Every structure is written in C-alpha cells, then in structure tokens.
CSV table of N, CA and C in Angstrom, one decimal:
chain,number,residue,atom,x,y,z
A,1,MET,N,0.8,-1.2,0.0
A,1,MET,CA,0.0,0.0,0.0
A,1,MET,C,0.9,1.2,0.0
A,2,LYS,N,0.4,2.2,-0.7
A,2,LYS,CA,1.2,3.5,-0.8
A,2,LYS,C,0.8,4.4,0.4
A,3,ALA,N,1.8,5.0,1.0
A,3,ALA,CA,1.5,5.9,2.1
A,3,ALA,C,1.0,7.2,1.5
A,4,GLN,N,0.0,7.8,2.2
A,4,GLN,CA,-0.6,9.0,1.7
A,4,GLN,C,-0.1,10.2,2.5
A,5,ALA,N,0.0,11.4,1.9
A,5,ALA,CA,0.4,12.6,2.6
A,5,ALA,C,-0.8,13.0,3.5
A,6,PRO,N,-0.4,13.7,4.7
A,6,PRO,CA,-1.5,14.1,5.5
A,6,PRO,C,-2.3,15.3,4.9
A,7,SER,N,-3.5,15.4,5.3
A,7,SER,CA,-4.3,16.6,4.9
A,7,SER,C,-4.0,17.7,5.9
A,8,ILE,N,-3.6,18.9,5.4
A,8,ILE,CA,-3.3,20.0,6.3
A,8,ILE,C,-4.3,21.1,6.1
A,9,LEU,N,-4.9,21.4,7.2
A,9,LEU,CA,-5.9,22.5,7.2
A,9,LEU,C,-5.2,23.7,7.9
A,10,SER,N,-4.8,24.7,7.1
A,10,SER,CA,-3.9,25.7,7.5
A,10,SER,C,-4.5,26.7,8.5
A,11,ALA,N,-3.7,27.5,9.1
A,11,ALA,CA,-4.1,28.5,10.2
A,11,ALA,C,-5.1,29.5,9.6
A,12,ASP,N,-5.1,29.8,8.3
A,12,ASP,CA,-6.0,30.8,7.8
A,12,ASP,C,-7.4,30.3,7.4
A,13,LEU,N,-7.6,29.0,7.7
A,13,LEU,CA,-8.8,28.3,7.3
A,13,LEU,C,-9.8,28.2,8.4
A,14,THR,N,-11.1,28.6,8.2
A,14,THR,CA,-12.1,28.5,9.2
A,14,THR,C,-13.2,27.6,8.5
A,15,ILE,N,-13.6,26.5,9.2
A,15,ILE,CA,-14.6,25.6,8.7
A,15,ILE,C,-15.8,25.5,9.6
A,16,THR,N,-16.9,25.7,9.0
A,16,THR,CA,-18.2,25.5,9.8
A,16,THR,C,-18.8,24.2,9.2
A,17,GLY,N,-18.8,23.1,10.0
A,17,GLY,CA,-19.3,21.8,9.5
A,17,GLY,C,-18.3,20.7,10.0
A,18,SER,N,-18.7,19.5,9.7
A,18,SER,CA,-17.9,18.4,10.1
A,18,SER,C,-16.8,18.0,9.1
A,19,ILE,N,-15.7,17.4,9.7
A,19,ILE,CA,-14.6,16.9,8.8
A,19,ILE,C,-14.5,15.4,9.1
A,20,MET,N,-14.4,14.7,8.0
A,20,MET,CA,-14.2,13.2,8.1
A,20,MET,C,-13.1,12.8,7.2
A,21,SER,N,-12.2,12.0,7.8
A,21,SER,CA,-11.1,11.4,7.0
A,21,SER,C,-10.6,10.1,7.7
A,22,ASP,N,-10.2,9.2,6.8
A,22,ASP,CA,-9.7,7.9,7.3
A,22,ASP,C,-8.2,8.0,7.5
A,23,GLY,N,-7.6,9.0,7.0
A,23,GLY,CA,-6.1,9.2,7.0
A,23,GLY,C,-5.7,10.2,8.1
A,24,GLU,N,-4.5,10.8,7.9
A,24,GLU,CA,-3.9,11.7,8.8
A,24,GLU,C,-4.3,13.1,8.5
A,25,VAL,N,-4.7,13.9,9.5
A,25,VAL,CA,-5.1,15.2,9.4
A,25,VAL,C,-4.3,16.1,10.4
A,26,GLN,N,-3.8,17.2,9.8
A,26,GLN,CA,-3.2,18.2,10.7
A,26,GLN,C,-4.0,19.4,10.6
A,27,LEU,N,-4.6,19.8,11.8
A,27,LEU,CA,-5.5,21.0,11.8
A,27,LEU,C,-4.8,22.1,12.5
A,28,ASP,N,-4.6,23.2,11.8
A,28,ASP,CA,-4.0,24.4,12.3
A,28,ASP,C,-5.0,25.6,12.3
A,29,GLY,N,-6.2,25.4,11.8
A,29,GLY,CA,-7.2,26.5,11.7
A,29,GLY,C,-8.3,26.3,12.7
A,30,GLN,N,-9.5,26.9,12.4
A,30,GLN,CA,-10.6,26.8,13.3
A,30,GLN,C,-11.7,26.0,12.7
A,31,VAL,N,-12.3,25.1,13.6
A,31,VAL,CA,-13.4,24.2,13.1
A,31,VAL,C,-14.6,24.4,14.1
A,32,SER,N,-15.8,24.7,13.6
A,32,SER,CA,-17.0,24.7,14.4
A,32,SER,C,-17.8,23.5,13.9
A,33,GLY,N,-17.5,22.3,14.4
A,33,GLY,CA,-18.2,21.1,14.0
A,33,GLY,C,-17.3,19.9,14.5
A,34,ASP,N,-17.8,18.7,14.2
A,34,ASP,CA,-17.1,17.5,14.6
A,34,ASP,C,-15.9,17.2,13.7
A,35,VAL,N,-14.9,16.6,14.3
A,35,VAL,CA,-13.7,16.2,13.5
A,35,VAL,C,-13.5,14.7,13.7
A,36,GLN,N,-13.4,13.9,12.6
A,36,GLN,CA,-13.2,12.5,12.7
A,36,GLN,C,-12.0,12.2,11.7
A,37,ALA,N,-11.0,11.5,12.3
A,37,ALA,CA,-9.9,11.2,11.5
A,37,ALA,C,-9.2,9.9,12.0
A,38,GLY,N,-8.3,9.3,11.1
A,38,GLY,CA,-7.5,8.2,11.6
A,38,GLY,C,-6.5,8.6,12.6
A,39,THR,N,-5.7,9.6,12.2
A,39,THR,CA,-4.7,10.3,13.0
A,39,THR,C,-4.9,11.8,12.9
A,40,LEU,N,-5.0,12.4,14.1
A,40,LEU,CA,-5.3,13.9,14.1
A,40,LEU,C,-4.3,14.6,15.0
A,41,THR,N,-3.8,15.7,14.4
A,41,THR,CA,-2.9,16.6,15.2
A,41,THR,C,-3.6,18.0,15.2
A,42,ILE,N,-3.9,18.5,16.4
A,42,ILE,CA,-4.5,19.8,16.5
A,42,ILE,C,-3.3,20.8,16.9
A,43,GLY,N,-3.0,21.7,16.1
A,43,GLY,CA,-1.9,22.6,16.3
A,43,GLY,C,-2.1,23.6,17.4
A,44,GLU,N,-1.1,24.3,17.8
A,44,GLU,CA,-1.1,25.2,19.0
A,44,GLU,C,-2.1,26.3,18.8
A,45,GLU,N,-2.3,26.9,17.6
A,45,GLU,CA,-3.2,28.0,17.3
A,45,GLU,C,-4.6,27.5,16.8
A,46,ALA,N,-4.8,26.2,16.7
A,46,ALA,CA,-6.0,25.6,16.2
A,46,ALA,C,-7.1,25.5,17.3
A,47,SER,N,-8.3,25.5,16.9
A,47,SER,CA,-9.4,25.3,17.9
A,47,SER,C,-10.5,24.5,17.2
A,48,VAL,N,-11.2,23.6,18.0
A,48,VAL,CA,-12.3,22.8,17.5
A,48,VAL,C,-13.4,23.0,18.5
A,49,GLN,N,-14.6,23.3,18.0
A,49,GLN,CA,-15.8,23.4,18.8
A,49,GLN,C,-16.7,22.3,18.4
A,50,GLY,N,-16.6,21.1,19.0
A,50,GLY,CA,-17.3,19.9,18.6
A,50,GLY,C,-16.6,18.7,19.1
A,51,GLU,N,-17.1,17.5,18.7
A,51,GLU,CA,-16.5,16.3,19.1
A,51,GLU,C,-15.4,15.9,18.2
A,52,VAL,N,-14.3,15.4,18.9
A,52,VAL,CA,-13.1,14.9,18.2
A,52,VAL,C,-13.1,13.4,18.3
A,53,VAL,N,-13.0,12.6,17.2
A,53,VAL,CA,-13.0,11.2,17.2
A,53,VAL,C,-11.8,10.8,16.3
A,54,ALA,N,-10.9,10.0,16.9
A,54,ALA,CA,-9.7,9.6,16.1
A,54,ALA,C,-9.1,8.3,16.7
A,55,ASP,N,-8.3,7.6,15.9
A,55,ASP,CA,-7.6,6.5,16.4
A,55,ASP,C,-6.5,7.0,17.3
A,56,SER,N,-5.8,8.1,16.9
A,56,SER,CA,-4.7,8.7,17.6
A,56,SER,C,-4.9,10.2,17.5
A,57,VAL,N,-4.8,10.9,18.6
A,57,VAL,CA,-4.9,12.4,18.5
A,57,VAL,C,-3.8,13.0,19.4
A,58,VAL,N,-3.2,14.0,18.9
A,58,VAL,CA,-2.2,14.9,19.6
A,58,VAL,C,-2.9,16.3,19.6
A,59,ILE,N,-3.1,16.8,20.8
A,59,ILE,CA,-3.8,18.1,21.0
A,59,ILE,C,-2.8,19.1,21.5
A,60,ARG,N,-2.5,20.1,20.7
A,60,ARG,CA,-1.6,21.2,21.2
A,60,ARG,C,-2.4,22.5,21.3
A,61,GLY,N,-3.6,22.5,20.7
A,61,GLY,CA,-4.5,23.7,20.7
A,61,GLY,C,-5.7,23.5,21.6
A,62,ARG,N,-6.8,24.1,21.2
A,62,ARG,CA,-8.0,24.2,22.0
A,62,ARG,C,-9.1,23.3,21.5
A,63,VAL,N,-9.8,22.5,22.4
A,63,VAL,CA,-10.9,21.7,22.0
A,63,VAL,C,-12.0,22.0,23.0
A,64,GLU,N,-13.2,22.4,22.5
A,64,GLU,CA,-14.4,22.6,23.3
A,64,GLU,C,-15.4,21.5,22.9
A,65,GLY,N,-15.3,20.4,23.5
A,65,GLY,CA,-16.2,19.3,23.2
A,65,GLY,C,-15.5,18.0,23.6
A,66,SER,N,-16.2,16.9,23.4
A,66,SER,CA,-15.6,15.6,23.9
A,66,SER,C,-14.6,15.1,22.9
A,67,VAL,N,-13.7,14.3,23.4
A,67,VAL,CA,-12.6,13.6,22.7
A,67,VAL,C,-12.7,12.1,22.9
A,68,ARG,N,-12.8,11.4,21.8
A,68,ARG,CA,-12.8,9.9,21.8
A,68,ARG,C,-11.7,9.4,20.9
A,69,ALA,N,-10.7,8.7,21.5
A,69,ALA,CA,-9.6,8.2,20.7
A,69,ALA,C,-8.9,7.1,21.5
A,70,ARG,N,-8.3,6.2,20.7
A,70,ARG,CA,-7.6,5.1,21.4
A,70,ARG,C,-6.3,5.7,22.1
A,71,GLN,N,-5.6,6.6,21.4
A,71,GLN,CA,-4.4,7.2,22.0
A,71,GLN,C,-4.7,8.7,22.0
A,72,VAL,N,-4.6,9.3,23.2
A,72,VAL,CA,-4.8,10.7,23.4
A,72,VAL,C,-3.5,11.3,24.0
A,73,GLN,N,-3.0,12.3,23.4
A,73,GLN,CA,-1.8,13.0,24.0
A,73,GLN,C,-2.1,14.5,24.1
A,74,LEU,N,-2.1,15.1,25.3
A,74,LEU,CA,-2.3,16.5,25.5
A,74,LEU,C,-0.9,17.2,25.7
A,75,ALA,N,-0.6,18.0,24.8
A,75,ALA,CA,0.7,18.8,24.9
A,75,ALA,C,0.6,19.8,26.0
A,76,SER,N,1.7,20.4,26.4
A,76,SER,CA,1.7,21.4,27.4
A,76,SER,C,0.8,22.7,27.0
A,77,THR,N,0.6,22.9,25.7
A,77,THR,CA,-0.2,24.1,25.3
A,77,THR,C,-1.6,23.7,25.1
A,78,ALA,N,-2.0,22.5,25.3
A,78,ALA,CA,-3.4,22.1,25.1
A,78,ALA,C,-4.4,22.7,26.1
A,79,ARG,N,-5.6,23.0,25.6
A,79,ARG,CA,-6.7,23.5,26.4
A,79,ARG,C,-7.9,22.7,26.1
A,80,ILE,N,-8.4,21.8,26.9
A,80,ILE,CA,-9.5,20.9,26.7
A,80,ILE,C,-10.6,21.3,27.6
A,81,GLU,N,-11.8,21.5,27.1
A,81,GLU,CA,-13.0,21.7,27.9
A,81,GLU,C,-14.0,20.7,27.4
A,82,GLY,N,-14.0,19.5,28.0
A,82,GLY,CA,-14.9,18.5,27.6
A,82,GLY,C,-14.4,17.2,28.1
A,83,ASP,N,-15.1,16.1,27.9
A,83,ASP,CA,-14.8,14.8,28.4
A,83,ASP,C,-13.8,14.1,27.4
A,84,ILE,N,-13.0,13.2,28.0
A,84,ILE,CA,-12.1,12.4,27.2
A,84,ILE,C,-12.4,10.9,27.4
A,85,ILE,N,-12.6,10.1,26.4
A,85,ILE,CA,-12.8,8.7,26.5
A,85,ILE,C,-11.6,8.1,25.7
A,86,HIS,N,-10.8,7.3,26.3
A,86,HIS,CA,-9.5,6.9,25.7
A,86,HIS,C,-9.1,5.4,26.1
A,87,SER,N,-8.2,4.9,25.4
A,87,SER,CA,-7.5,3.6,25.8
A,87,SER,C,-6.2,4.0,26.5
A,88,THR,N,-5.5,5.0,26.0
A,88,THR,CA,-4.3,5.5,26.6
A,88,THR,C,-4.3,7.0,26.6
A,89,LEU,N,-3.8,7.6,27.7
A,89,LEU,CA,-3.9,9.0,27.8
A,89,LEU,C,-2.5,9.5,28.4
A,90,ALA,N,-2.0,10.5,27.7
A,90,ALA,CA,-0.7,11.2,28.2
A,90,ALA,C,-1.0,12.7,28.3
A,91,ILE,N,-0.6,13.2,29.5
A,91,ILE,CA,-0.8,14.7,29.7
A,91,ILE,C,0.5,15.3,30.1
A,92,GLU,N,1.0,16.2,29.3
A,92,GLU,CA,2.2,17.0,29.6
A,92,GLU,C,1.9,18.0,30.7
A,93,SER,N,2.9,18.3,31.4
A,93,SER,CA,2.8,19.4,32.4
A,93,SER,C,2.5,20.7,31.8
A,94,GLY,N,1.5,21.4,32.3
A,94,GLY,CA,1.0,22.7,31.7
A,94,GLY,C,-0.2,22.6,30.9
A,95,ALA,N,-0.6,21.4,30.5
A,95,ALA,CA,-1.9,21.2,29.8
A,95,ALA,C,-3.1,21.6,30.7
A,96,TYR,N,-4.1,22.2,30.1
A,96,TYR,CA,-5.3,22.5,30.8
A,96,TYR,C,-6.4,21.5,30.4
A,97,PHE,N,-7.1,20.9,31.4
A,97,PHE,CA,-8.1,19.9,31.0
A,97,PHE,C,-9.2,20.1,32.1
A,98,ASP,N,-10.4,20.5,31.6
A,98,ASP,CA,-11.6,20.7,32.4
A,98,ASP,C,-12.7,19.7,31.9
A,99,GLY,N,-12.9,18.6,32.6
A,99,GLY,CA,-13.8,17.6,32.2
A,99,GLY,C,-13.6,16.3,32.9
A,100,ASN,N,-14.2,15.3,32.4
A,100,ASN,CA,-14.0,13.9,33.0
A,100,ASN,C,-13.3,13.1,31.9
A,101,CYS,N,-12.5,12.2,32.4
A,101,CYS,CA,-11.8,11.2,31.5
A,101,CYS,C,-12.2,9.8,32.0
A,102,ARG,N,-12.3,9.0,31.0
A,102,ARG,CA,-12.7,7.6,31.3
A,102,ARG,C,-12.0,6.7,30.3
A,103,ARG,N,-11.4,5.6,30.9
A,103,ARG,CA,-10.7,4.6,30.1
A,103,ARG,C,-11.7,3.7,29.5
A,104,SER,N,-11.5,3.3,28.3
A,104,SER,CA,-12.4,2.3,27.6
A,104,SER,C,-11.5,1.5,26.7
A,105,SER,N,-11.9,0.2,26.6
A,105,SER,CA,-11.1,-0.7,25.7
A,105,SER,C,-11.4,-0.4,24.3
A,106,ASP,N,-12.6,0.2,24.0
A,106,ASP,CA,-12.9,0.6,22.6
A,106,ASP,C,-13.6,1.9,22.6
A,107,PRO,N,-12.8,3.0,22.8
A,107,PRO,CA,-13.4,4.3,22.9
A,107,PRO,C,-14.1,4.8,21.6
A,108,LEU,N,-13.8,4.3,20.5
A,108,LEU,CA,-14.4,4.7,19.2
A,108,LEU,C,-15.8,4.3,19.1
A,109,SER,N,-16.2,3.2,19.8
A,109,SER,CA,-17.6,2.7,19.7
A,109,SER,C,-18.4,3.2,20.9
A,110,ASP,N,-17.8,3.7,21.9
A,110,ASP,CA,-18.5,4.3,23.1
A,110,ASP,C,-19.2,5.6,22.7
A,111,LYS,N,-20.3,5.8,23.3
A,111,LYS,CA,-21.0,7.1,23.2
A,111,LYS,C,-20.3,8.1,24.1
A,112,PRO,N,-20.5,9.4,23.8
A,112,PRO,CA,-20.0,10.4,24.7
A,112,PRO,C,-20.5,10.3,26.1
A,113,ALA,N,-19.8,10.9,27.1
A,113,ALA,CA,-20.1,10.7,28.5
A,113,ALA,C,-21.6,10.8,28.8
A,114,GLN,N,-22.1,9.9,29.6
A,114,GLN,CA,-23.5,9.9,30.0
A,114,GLN,C,-23.9,11.1,30.9
A,115,SER,N,-23.0,11.7,31.6
A,115,SER,CA,-23.4,12.7,32.5
A,115,SER,C,-23.9,13.9,31.8
A,116,LYS,N,-23.4,14.3,30.6
A,116,LYS,CA,-24.0,15.4,29.9
A,116,LYS,C,-25.3,15.2,29.4
A,117,SER,N,-25.6,13.9,28.9
A,117,SER,CA,-26.9,13.6,28.3
A,117,SER,C,-27.9,13.6,29.4
A,118,SER,N,-27.6,13.1,30.6
A,118,SER,CA,-28.6,13.0,31.6
A,118,SER,C,-28.9,14.4,32.2
A,119,SER,N,-27.9,15.3,32.2
A,119,SER,CA,-28.1,16.6,32.8
A,119,SER,C,-28.9,17.5,31.8
A,120,SER,N,-28.7,17.2,30.5
A,120,SER,CA,-29.4,18.0,29.5
A,120,SER,C,-30.8,17.6,29.3
A,121,SER,N,-31.2,16.5,29.8
A,121,SER,CA,-32.6,16.1,29.6
A,121,SER,C,-33.4,16.4,30.9
A,122,ALA,N,-33.3,17.5,31.4
A,122,ALA,CA,-33.9,17.9,32.7
A,122,ALA,C,-35.4,17.9,32.6
A,123,GLY,N,-36.0,18.3,31.5
A,123,GLY,CA,-37.4,18.4,31.4
A,123,GLY,C,-38.0,17.2,30.7
A,124,SER,N,-37.3,16.2,30.3
A,124,SER,CA,-37.8,15.1,29.5
A,124,SER,C,-38.6,14.1,30.2
A,125,GLY,N,-38.6,14.0,31.5
A,125,GLY,CA,-39.3,13.0,32.2
A,125,GLY,C,-39.2,13.2,33.7
A,126,PRO,N,-40.0,12.4,34.5
A,126,PRO,CA,-39.9,12.6,35.9
A,126,PRO,C,-38.6,12.0,36.4
A,127,LYS,N,-38.1,12.7,37.4
A,127,LYS,CA,-36.8,12.3,38.1
A,127,LYS,C,-37.2,11.5,39.3
A,128,PRO,N,-36.5,10.5,39.7
A,128,PRO,CA,-36.8,9.8,40.9
A,128,PRO,C,-36.5,10.7,42.1
A,129,GLN,N,-37.4,10.6,43.0
A,129,GLN,CA,-37.3,11.4,44.2
A,129,GLN,C,-36.5,10.7,45.2
A,130,SER,N,-35.5,11.4,45.8
A,130,SER,CA,-34.8,10.7,46.9
A,130,SER,C,-35.1,11.5,48.1
A,131,ALA,N,-35.1,10.7,49.2
A,131,ALA,CA,-35.4,11.3,50.5
A,131,ALA,C,-34.3,12.3,50.9
A,132,PRO,N,-34.7,13.5,51.4
A,132,PRO,CA,-33.6,14.4,51.8
A,132,PRO,C,-32.8,13.8,53.0
A,133,PRO,N,-31.5,14.1,53.0
A,133,PRO,CA,-30.7,13.6,54.0
A,133,PRO,C,-31.1,14.1,55.4
A,134,SER,N,-31.1,13.2,56.4
A,134,SER,CA,-31.5,13.7,57.7
A,134,SER,C,-30.4,14.5,58.3
A,135,ALA,N,-30.8,15.6,59.0
A,135,ALA,CA,-29.8,16.5,59.6
A,135,ALA,C,-29.2,15.8,60.8
A,136,PRO,N,-27.9,15.9,60.9
A,136,PRO,CA,-27.2,15.3,62.1
A,136,PRO,C,-27.7,16.0,63.4
A,137,PRO,N,-27.6,15.4,64.5
A,137,PRO,CA,-28.0,16.0,65.7
A,137,PRO,C,-27.1,17.2,66.0
A,138,ALA,N,-27.7,18.3,66.6
A,138,ALA,CA,-26.9,19.4,66.9
A,138,ALA,C,-25.8,19.1,68.0
A,139,PRO,N,-24.6,19.6,67.8
A,139,PRO,CA,-23.6,19.3,68.8
A,139,PRO,C,-23.9,20.0,70.1
A,140,LYS,N,-23.6,19.3,71.2
A,140,LYS,CA,-23.8,19.8,72.5
A,140,LYS,C,-22.8,20.9,72.8
A,141,GLN,N,-23.2,22.0,73.2
A,141,GLN,CA,-22.3,23.2,73.5
A,141,GLN,C,-21.8,23.0,74.9
A,142,ALA,N,-20.5,23.1,75.0
A,142,ALA,CA,-19.8,22.9,76.3
A,142,ALA,C,-19.2,24.2,76.7
A,143,SER,N,-19.2,24.6,77.9
A,143,SER,CA,-18.5,25.8,78.3
A,143,SER,C,-17.1,25.4,78.9
A,144,ALA,N,-16.2,26.3,78.9
A,144,ALA,CA,-14.9,26.0,79.4
A,144,ALA,C,-14.9,25.7,80.8
A,145,ALA,N,-15.9,26.1,81.6
A,145,ALA,CA,-15.9,25.8,83.0
A,145,ALA,C,-16.2,24.3,83.3
A,146,ASN,N,-17.1,23.7,82.5
A,146,ASN,CA,-17.4,22.3,82.8
A,146,ASN,C,-16.8,21.3,81.9
A,147,ALA,N,-15.8,21.7,81.1
A,147,ALA,CA,-15.2,20.7,80.2
A,147,ALA,C,-14.3,19.8,81.0
A,148,THR,N,-14.3,18.5,80.6
A,148,THR,CA,-13.5,17.5,81.3
A,148,THR,C,-12.3,17.2,80.5
A,149,PRO,N,-11.2,17.1,81.2
A,149,PRO,CA,-9.9,16.8,80.5
A,149,PRO,C,-9.9,15.4,79.8
A,150,MET,N,-9.3,15.4,78.6
A,150,MET,CA,-9.2,14.1,77.9
A,150,MET,C,-7.7,13.8,77.6
A,151,PHE,N,-7.4,12.5,77.6
A,151,PHE,CA,-6.1,12.0,77.3
A,151,PHE,C,-5.0,12.6,78.1
A,152,GLY,N,-5.2,12.8,79.4
A,152,GLY,CA,-4.2,13.4,80.3
A,152,GLY,C,-4.0,14.9,80.1
A,153,ASP,N,-4.8,15.6,79.4
A,153,ASP,CA,-4.7,17.0,79.3
A,153,ASP,C,-5.4,17.7,80.5
A,154,ASP,N,-4.6,18.4,81.2
A,154,ASP,CA,-5.2,19.1,82.4
A,154,ASP,C,-5.8,20.4,82.1
A,155,LYS,N,-5.7,20.9,80.9
A,155,LYS,CA,-6.3,22.2,80.6
A,155,LYS,C,-7.7,22.0,80.2
A,156,PRO,N,-8.6,22.9,80.5
A,156,PRO,CA,-10.0,22.8,80.1
A,156,PRO,C,-10.1,23.0,78.6
A,157,LYS,N,-11.0,22.4,77.9
A,157,LYS,CA,-11.2,22.5,76.5
A,157,LYS,C,-11.9,23.8,76.2
A,158,ALA,N,-11.6,24.4,75.0
A,158,ALA,CA,-12.3,25.7,74.6
A,158,ALA,C,-13.7,25.4,74.3
A,159,ALA,N,-14.6,26.4,74.4
A,159,ALA,CA,-16.0,26.3,74.1
A,159,ALA,C,-16.1,26.2,72.6
A,160,ALA,N,-17.2,25.6,72.2
A,160,ALA,CA,-17.5,25.4,70.7
A,160,ALA,C,-17.6,26.8,70.1
A,161,GLY,N,-16.9,26.9,68.9
A,161,GLY,CA,-16.9,28.2,68.2
A,161,GLY,C,-15.7,29.1,68.6
A,162,ALA,N,-15.0,28.7,69.7
A,162,ALA,CA,-13.9,29.5,70.1
A,162,ALA,C,-12.7,29.3,69.2
A,163,ASP,N,-11.8,30.2,69.1
A,163,ASP,CA,-10.6,30.2,68.3
A,163,ASP,C,-9.6,29.1,68.9
A,164,PRO,N,-9.3,28.0,68.2
A,164,PRO,CA,-8.5,27.0,68.8
A,164,PRO,C,-7.0,27.4,68.9
A,165,PHE,N,-6.6,28.5,68.2
A,165,PHE,CA,-5.2,28.9,68.2
A,165,PHE,C,-4.9,30.0,69.3
A,166,LYS,N,-5.9,30.5,69.9
A,166,LYS,CA,-5.7,31.4,71.0
A,166,LYS,C,-5.6,30.6,72.3
A,167,SER,N,-4.7,31.1,73.2
A,167,SER,CA,-4.6,30.3,74.5
A,167,SER,C,-5.1,31.2,75.6
C-alpha cells in the first residue's frame, strides 16, 4: 500500500461543519463542528468546537467538546473543555483539562459521556425522588468551666466556636 500525505488545514482556514477522514489530518485552523480522522494533530493555534474522534490524537491547541480516541496526547499548550474517552492518555505538564476522563477498551464505539446527556434532559421525564438527608443532631455546647480533660490534658477545652489557636 502506498503511504498518503496528511491533509493539512492551515491556520487561515475556518470551517463550519464536520470533517471526516480515514487518514492523517493536521489541523491548524478553526473548526466549528465535529472532526473524525484516523490520526489527528491539532496545532497550537487551532481550535475545535465539537466532538473529536480519532484512532490517535495529539492536541496542542483548544478543544471545546468531547474527545474519543484510542491514544490521546495532551501537549503542554493544550486546552480541553470536555470529556475524554480513551484507551491510553498522556498529559504533559502545563496542559489545561476541564472535564471527565474515562478509560475504555474501545473508545471509538463508546458514546460520549452519559453525565452530559442526563443533565441536558432535565425536562424530558420525571426524576426519581430521593429522601432528603436527615440532619445530624446538633452538637452539645460545652462551656470552658465544665469541660472535662481528655487523654491526660489538664487544661480545660475551649468552648464550641472559640478560636483553637488562642490560648
């Protein structure tokens, strides 16, 4: 088989819509939509607003959305705001990641994280009611005059709410 050159989407390119490729893609521009590729490199100045799905992905830029890939590498310049589903994950010092990550033996067939779909369906059906947690009993207030020494301490204990660092 003949090796193919990667598809390069340069920094001056802005795409609104999805990108799909079975081969290698280097993204240096802006994408508002989903990106699916065999191997994907997101450059330092690049950004994706949508889901990223790839066999292998190196992220140096910004992603606002979920990432699903067998191999995920976040470079020190990466900024991820979304969930990551992966088989292997490497994060360099300095990378920013705000979301949940979950290991999966087959991340490409897994659906995006369930937490977002359950929180976005707030009005779609009745939620199970859970009993409110019972309040713990109020602590007994002790004064310094009637405190009993513990563990060989001859000093009276401070009253509840008192500053523990003042003597």
